[in-house]
Amino acid sequence: MNPQHPDVDQISLSNVLAALGDPTRLAIVAELARKGDGPVSCSHFLMFTSKTNLSYHLAKLREAGVTRTEVSGTSRFTTLRRADLDQRFPDLLASVITGASTADESEAQTT
Amino acid sequence: MNPQHPDVDQISLSNVLAALGDPTRLAIVAELARKGDGPVSCSHFLMFTSKTNLSYHLAKLREAGVTRTEVSGTSRFTTLRRADLDQRFPDLLASVITGASTADESEAQTT
DNA sequence: GCCTTTGTTCAAAATTCATTGAACAATTGG
DNA sequence: CCAATTGTTCAATGAATTTTGAACAAAGGC
């Protein structure tokens, strides 16, 4: 009934980094952190993209092990898997969130 | 004569994360760290992929601001831009390197 | 002057990713 | 029960990414 999540020890670093390496998903994670790690319902993130695309990005984060999704009625609440990520990759999430909140993400692209 | 590198304040978090979010590039960065942040010549990384593909991945790391490349004769030496990255995103690189070295990157993939 | 070493560039192919709209599913309020 | 709310799935498309091989370029050694 609830979506599937990888187990803590199946979370891979490159998957996590790839998940966070997308601007939309990084914004979602930063927003989650700003909201005290959640839970936050999907619709809240409509500020970033369309409903359909959001579903896609939230799935990516979930499958990478960055977030957890719990169904409640017609809504779904997303939380950051901070403890799990901290256990596996200490300091990573904190530094990413700090970086995302501090540096304004409107710099010139190298690509 | 030397390749181009982004300036410190043009380094963007999502670009860095995307650069590190590839297994080959993550391995290169971990190897650089293992070697004391470089300088390491390109050919050393042939342990990870082909010459041509290596050129591509090293360019990605360079363009994201993760590494610096300096030409010397017929060789090119790569170093980690640790100070620059630390200034911009404190603790990020360290946690990534620790994660890459600690957790063995042979876990099951969710995708 | 060559030939080797080291690495890049280019074009093509294969793969993966992101985005969209239409249709669907589940739950809940009236 | 009906309609609205919330979000997913599917198929299609366009866009980036990754990978490859062939050809090239720039030293340096002999």
GROMACS .gro file of C-alpha atoms (C1' of nucleotides) in nm:
model
  282
    1MET     CA    1   0.000   0.000   0.000
    2ASN     CA    2   0.287   0.232   0.079
    3PRO     CA    3   0.544   0.293  -0.191
    4GLN     CA    4   0.871   0.102  -0.184
    5HIS     CA    5   1.187   0.235  -0.027
    6PRO     CA    6   1.540   0.102  -0.040
    7ASP     CA    7   1.678  -0.037   0.282
    8VAL     CA    8   1.940   0.177   0.458
    9ASP     CA    9   2.233  -0.034   0.344
   10GLN     CA   10   2.115  -0.038  -0.015
   11ILE     CA   11   2.143   0.337  -0.042
   12SER     CA   12   2.431   0.411  -0.277
   13LEU     CA   13   2.630   0.729  -0.275
   14SER     CA   14   2.628   0.787  -0.648
   15ASN     CA   15   2.252   0.736  -0.660
   16VAL     CA   16   2.205   0.988  -0.382
   17LEU     CA   17   2.434   1.239  -0.548
   18ALA     CA   18   2.267   1.189  -0.884
   19ALA     CA   19   1.929   1.240  -0.721
   20LEU     CA   20   2.044   1.560  -0.555
   21GLY     CA   21   2.221   1.678  -0.869
   22ASP     CA   22   1.902   1.798  -1.030
   23PRO     CA   23   1.788   2.154  -0.957
   24THR     CA   24   1.424   2.063  -0.904
   25ARG     CA   25   1.504   1.781  -0.668
   26LEU     CA   26   1.760   1.987  -0.483
   27ALA     CA   27   1.497   2.253  -0.432
   28ILE     CA   28   1.256   1.993  -0.299
   29VAL     CA   29   1.511   1.867  -0.050
   30ALA     CA   30   1.600   2.221   0.059
   31GLU     CA   31   1.234   2.296   0.109
   32LEU     CA   32   1.189   1.978   0.311
   33ALA     CA   33   1.479   2.082   0.533
   34ARG     CA   34   1.336   2.429   0.571
   35LYS     CA   35   1.014   2.263   0.687
   36GLY     CA   36   1.198   2.067   0.953
   37ASP     CA   37   1.245   1.753   0.739
   38GLY     CA   38   0.874   1.714   0.677
   39PRO     CA   39   0.627   1.558   0.656
   40VAL     CA   40   0.516   1.769   0.363
   41SER     CA   41   0.244   1.679   0.119
   42CYS     CA   42   0.323   1.656  -0.252
   43SER     CA   43   0.102   1.945  -0.343
   44HIS     CA   44   0.325   2.178  -0.146
   45PHE     CA   45   0.598   2.127  -0.404
   46LEU     CA   46   0.379   2.238  -0.691
   47MET     CA   47   0.564   2.564  -0.643
   48PHE     CA   48   0.853   2.401  -0.827
   49THR     CA   49   0.698   2.214  -1.117
   50SER     CA   50   0.389   2.044  -1.260
   51LYS     CA   51   0.197   1.771  -1.081
   52THR     CA   52   0.304   1.502  -1.321
   53ASN     CA   53   0.669   1.600  -1.323
   54LEU     CA   54   0.665   1.630  -0.946
   55SER     CA   55   0.549   1.273  -0.917
   56TYR     CA   56   0.849   1.175  -1.126
   57HIS     CA   57   1.101   1.369  -0.919
   58LEU     CA   58   0.959   1.258  -0.586
   59ALA     CA   59   0.986   0.899  -0.706
   60LYS     CA   60   1.351   0.957  -0.795
   61LEU     CA   61   1.425   1.090  -0.450
   62ARG     CA   62   1.239   0.804  -0.289
   63GLU     CA   63   1.411   0.538  -0.497
   64ALA     CA   64   1.750   0.687  -0.420
   65GLY     CA   65   1.670   0.666  -0.051
   66VAL     CA   66   1.671   1.038   0.010
   67THR     CA   67   1.307   1.065   0.113
   68ARG     CA   68   1.032   0.851   0.255
   69THR     CA   69   0.673   0.869   0.139
   70GLU     CA   70   0.376   0.772   0.348
   71VAL     CA   71   0.024   0.749   0.224
   72SER     CA   72  -0.251   0.905   0.431
   73GLY     CA   73  -0.592   0.917   0.279
   74THR     CA   74  -0.575   1.087  -0.054
   75SER     CA   75  -0.249   1.258   0.034
   76ARG     CA   76   0.111   1.151   0.046
   77PHE     CA   77   0.356   1.291   0.292
   78THR     CA   78   0.723   1.312   0.220
   79THR     CA   79   0.996   1.322   0.483
   80LEU     CA   80   1.371   1.342   0.461
   81ARG     CA   81   1.545   1.019   0.560
   82ARG     CA   82   1.798   1.217   0.756
   83ALA     CA   83   1.888   0.956   1.016
   84ASP     CA   84   1.938   0.691   0.751
   85LEU     CA   85   2.147   0.916   0.533
   86ASP     CA   86   2.351   1.035   0.828
   87GLN     CA   87   2.422   0.681   0.927
   88ARG     CA   88   2.537   0.591   0.581
   89PHE     CA   89   2.704   0.915   0.472
   90PRO     CA   90   2.776   1.133   0.775
   91ASP     CA   91   2.756   1.509   0.719
   92LEU     CA   92   2.658   1.473   0.356
   93LEU     CA   93   2.299   1.582   0.378
   94ALA     CA   94   2.375   1.868   0.616
   95SER     CA   95   2.643   2.009   0.387
   96VAL     CA   96   2.420   1.979   0.084
   97ILE     CA   97   2.134   2.154   0.256
   98THR     CA   98   2.358   2.427   0.386
   99GLY     CA   99   2.505   2.471   0.041
  100ALA     CA  100   2.163   2.483  -0.119
  101SER     CA  101   2.032   2.739   0.127
  102THR     CA  102   2.345   2.953   0.148
  103ALA     CA  103   2.473   2.983  -0.206
  104ASP     CA  104   2.200   3.123  -0.421
  105GLU     CA  105   2.146   2.881  -0.700
  106SER     CA  106   2.133   3.138  -0.975
  107GLU     CA  107   2.491   3.123  -1.090
  108ALA     CA  108   2.618   3.102  -1.442
  109GLN     CA  109   2.627   2.753  -1.584
  110THR     CA  110   2.956   2.616  -1.712
  111THR     CA  111   2.784   2.386  -1.955
  112MET     CA  112   4.707   2.693  -2.328
  113ASN     CA  113   4.563   2.553  -2.007
  114PRO     CA  114   4.204   2.436  -2.011
  115GLN     CA  115   3.931   2.662  -1.876
  116HIS     CA  116   3.801   2.642  -1.523
  117PRO     CA  117   3.502   2.809  -1.365
  118ASP     CA  118   3.574   3.077  -1.110
  119VAL     CA  119   3.510   2.986  -0.746
  120ASP     CA  120   3.186   3.176  -0.723
  121GLN     CA  121   3.053   3.029  -1.045
  122ILE     CA  122   3.064   2.679  -0.904
  123SER     CA  123   2.706   2.566  -0.859
  124LEU     CA  124   2.594   2.303  -0.614
  125SER     CA  125   2.373   2.111  -0.849
  126ASN     CA  126   2.650   2.100  -1.110
  127VAL     CA  127   2.892   1.965  -0.853
  128LEU     CA  128   2.644   1.706  -0.731
  129ALA     CA  129   2.559   1.603  -1.084
  130ALA     CA  130   2.929   1.569  -1.162
  131LEU     CA  131   2.985   1.353  -0.855
  132GLY     CA  132   2.670   1.155  -0.919
  133ASP     CA  133   2.834   0.939  -1.181
  134PRO     CA  134   3.013   0.623  -1.066
  135THR     CA  135   3.315   0.674  -1.290
  136ARG     CA  136   3.363   1.034  -1.183
  137LEU     CA  137   3.307   0.950  -0.820
  138ALA     CA  138   3.577   0.687  -0.847
  139ILE     CA  139   3.812   0.941  -1.003
  140VAL     CA  140   3.751   1.186  -0.720
  141ALA     CA  141   3.797   0.916  -0.457
  142GLU     CA  142   4.123   0.813  -0.620
  143LEU     CA  143   4.239   1.174  -0.629
  144ALA     CA  144   4.168   1.203  -0.258
  145ARG     CA  145   4.349   0.879  -0.190
  146LYS     CA  146   4.647   1.029  -0.369
  147GLY     CA  147   4.644   1.336  -0.147
  148ASP     CA  148   4.433   1.549  -0.383
  149GLY     CA  149   4.674   1.509  -0.672
  150PRO     CA  150   4.833   1.606  -0.900
  151VAL     CA  151   4.765   1.288  -1.088
  152SER     CA  152   4.810   1.240  -1.460
  153CYS     CA  153   4.516   1.133  -1.674
  154SER     CA  154   4.669   0.800  -1.763
  155HIS     CA  155   4.650   0.695  -1.402
  156PHE     CA  156   4.272   0.684  -1.430
  157LEU     CA  157   4.277   0.443  -1.720
  158MET     CA  158   4.206   0.188  -1.449
  159PHE     CA  159   3.848   0.312  -1.460
  160THR     CA  160   3.761   0.353  -1.827
  161SER     CA  161   3.889   0.409  -2.178
  162LYS     CA  162   4.114   0.696  -2.278
  163THR     CA  163   3.849   0.870  -2.479
  164ASN     CA  164   3.579   0.834  -2.220
  165LEU     CA  165   3.819   0.945  -1.951
  166SER     CA  166   3.880   1.265  -2.138
  167TYR     CA  167   3.507   1.323  -2.134
  168HIS     CA  168   3.464   1.258  -1.763
  169LEU     CA  169   3.765   1.463  -1.661
  170ALA     CA  170   3.625   1.751  -1.863
  171LYS     CA  171   3.295   1.719  -1.678
  172LEU     CA  172   3.469   1.734  -1.342
  173ARG     CA  173   3.674   2.030  -1.455
  174GLU     CA  174   3.375   2.221  -1.592
  175ALA     CA  175   3.181   2.161  -1.274
  176GLY     CA  176   3.468   2.310  -1.077
  177VAL     CA  177   3.556   1.992  -0.894
  178THR     CA  178   3.904   1.952  -1.038
  179ARG     CA  179   4.177   2.163  -1.191
  180THR     CA  180   4.385   2.050  -1.486
  181GLU     CA  181   4.732   2.175  -1.564
  182VAL     CA  182   4.924   2.097  -1.875
  183SER     CA  183   5.286   1.995  -1.844
  184GLY     CA  184   5.456   1.877  -2.156
  185THR     CA  185   5.257   1.600  -2.310
  186SER     CA  186   5.084   1.522  -1.982
  187ARG     CA  187   4.799   1.676  -1.791
  188PHE     CA  188   4.781   1.676  -1.418
  189THR     CA  189   4.454   1.682  -1.232
  190THR     CA  190   4.409   1.811  -0.879
  191LEU     CA  191   4.107   1.837  -0.653
  192ARG     CA  192   3.991   2.196  -0.601
  193ARG     CA  193   3.943   2.124  -0.235
  194ALA     CA  194   4.000   2.473  -0.099
  195ASP     CA  195   3.763   2.625  -0.352
  196LEU     CA  196   3.495   2.365  -0.287
  197ASP     CA  197   3.537   2.397   0.089
  198GLN     CA  198   3.496   2.769   0.065
  199ARG     CA  199   3.180   2.736  -0.136
  200PHE     CA  200   3.027   2.423   0.016
  201PRO     CA  201   3.188   2.348   0.353
  202ASP     CA  202   3.220   1.979   0.443
  203LEU     CA  203   3.064   1.863   0.120
  204LEU     CA  204   3.372   1.721  -0.047
  205ALA     CA  205   3.498   1.559   0.273
  206SER     CA  206   3.170   1.382   0.334
  207VAL     CA  207   3.150   1.264  -0.025
  208ILE     CA  208   3.503   1.129  -0.015
  209THR     CA  209   3.448   0.959   0.317
  210GLY     CA  210   3.127   0.810   0.185
  211ALA     CA  211   3.292   0.690  -0.131
  212SER     CA  212   3.582   0.530   0.053
  213THR     CA  213   3.384   0.387   0.343
  214ALA     CA  214   3.073   0.243   0.189
  215ASP     CA  215   3.173   0.001  -0.079
  216GLU     CA  216   3.005   0.110  -0.394
  217SER     CA  217   2.887  -0.233  -0.497
  218GLU     CA  218   2.537  -0.218  -0.357
  219ALA     CA  219   2.220  -0.315  -0.529
  220GLN     CA  220   2.074  -0.048  -0.750
  221THR     CA  221   1.722   0.069  -0.690
  222THR     CA  222   1.673   0.170  -1.047
  223DG     C1'  223   6.384   1.462  -3.826
  224DC     C1'  224   6.086   1.067  -3.683
  225DC     C1'  225   5.838   0.799  -3.371
  226DT     C1'  226   5.628   0.738  -2.939
  227DT     C1'  227   5.365   0.899  -2.563
  228DT     C1'  228   4.977   1.140  -2.388
  229DG     C1'  229   4.569   1.311  -2.442
  230DT     C1'  230   4.193   1.575  -2.721
  231DT     C1'  231   3.828   1.643  -3.071
  232DC     C1'  232   3.476   1.493  -3.375
  233DA     C1'  233   3.079   1.253  -3.535
  234DA     C1'  234   2.780   0.876  -3.460
  235DA     C1'  235   2.520   0.553  -3.181
  236DA     C1'  236   2.315   0.404  -2.765
  237DT     C1'  237   2.122   0.507  -2.351
  238DT     C1'  238   1.909   0.754  -2.005
  239DC     C1'  239   1.654   1.155  -1.829
  240DA     C1'  240   1.309   1.512  -1.802
  241DT     C1'  241   0.877   1.695  -1.944
  242DT     C1'  242   0.403   1.675  -2.111
  243DG     C1'  243  -0.094   1.551  -2.154
  244DA     C1'  244  -0.448   1.215  -2.118
  245DA     C1'  245  -0.635   0.873  -1.857
  246DC     C1'  246  -0.682   0.646  -1.435
  247DA     C1'  247  -0.720   0.529  -0.906
  248DA     C1'  248  -0.828   0.614  -0.427
  249DT     C1'  249  -1.028   0.874  -0.072
  250DT     C1'  250  -1.330   1.196   0.123
  251DG     C1'  251  -1.683   1.566   0.178
  252DG     C1'  252  -2.150   1.682   0.090
  253DC     C1'  253  -2.390   0.813  -0.447
  254DC     C1'  254  -2.152   1.205  -0.686
  255DA     C1'  255  -1.809   1.517  -0.735
  256DA     C1'  256  -1.390   1.707  -0.603
  257DT     C1'  257  -0.923   1.645  -0.435
  258DT     C1'  258  -0.478   1.435  -0.456
  259DG     C1'  259  -0.166   1.206  -0.684
  260DT     C1'  260  -0.006   0.810  -1.008
  261DT     C1'  261   0.073   0.568  -1.449
  262DC     C1'  262   0.133   0.544  -1.935
  263DA     C1'  263   0.304   0.658  -2.380
  264DA     C1'  264   0.524   0.993  -2.645
  265DT     C1'  265   0.859   1.330  -2.722
  266DG     C1'  266   1.254   1.604  -2.691
  267DA     C1'  267   1.688   1.675  -2.477
  268DA     C1'  268   2.109   1.548  -2.248
  269DT     C1'  269   2.446   1.202  -2.138
  270DT     C1'  270   2.747   0.839  -2.205
  271DT     C1'  271   3.018   0.553  -2.489
  272DT     C1'  272   3.289   0.435  -2.898
  273DG     C1'  273   3.636   0.456  -3.275
  274DA     C1'  274   3.892   0.721  -3.598
  275DA     C1'  275   4.160   1.103  -3.668
  276DC     C1'  276   4.427   1.463  -3.491
  277DA     C1'  277   4.770   1.760  -3.201
  278DA     C1'  278   5.160   1.865  -2.909
  279DA     C1'  279   5.560   1.750  -2.676
  280DG     C1'  280   5.980   1.473  -2.597
  281DG     C1'  281   6.318   1.103  -2.672
  282DC     C1'  282   6.644   0.899  -2.975
   0.00000   0.00000   0.00000
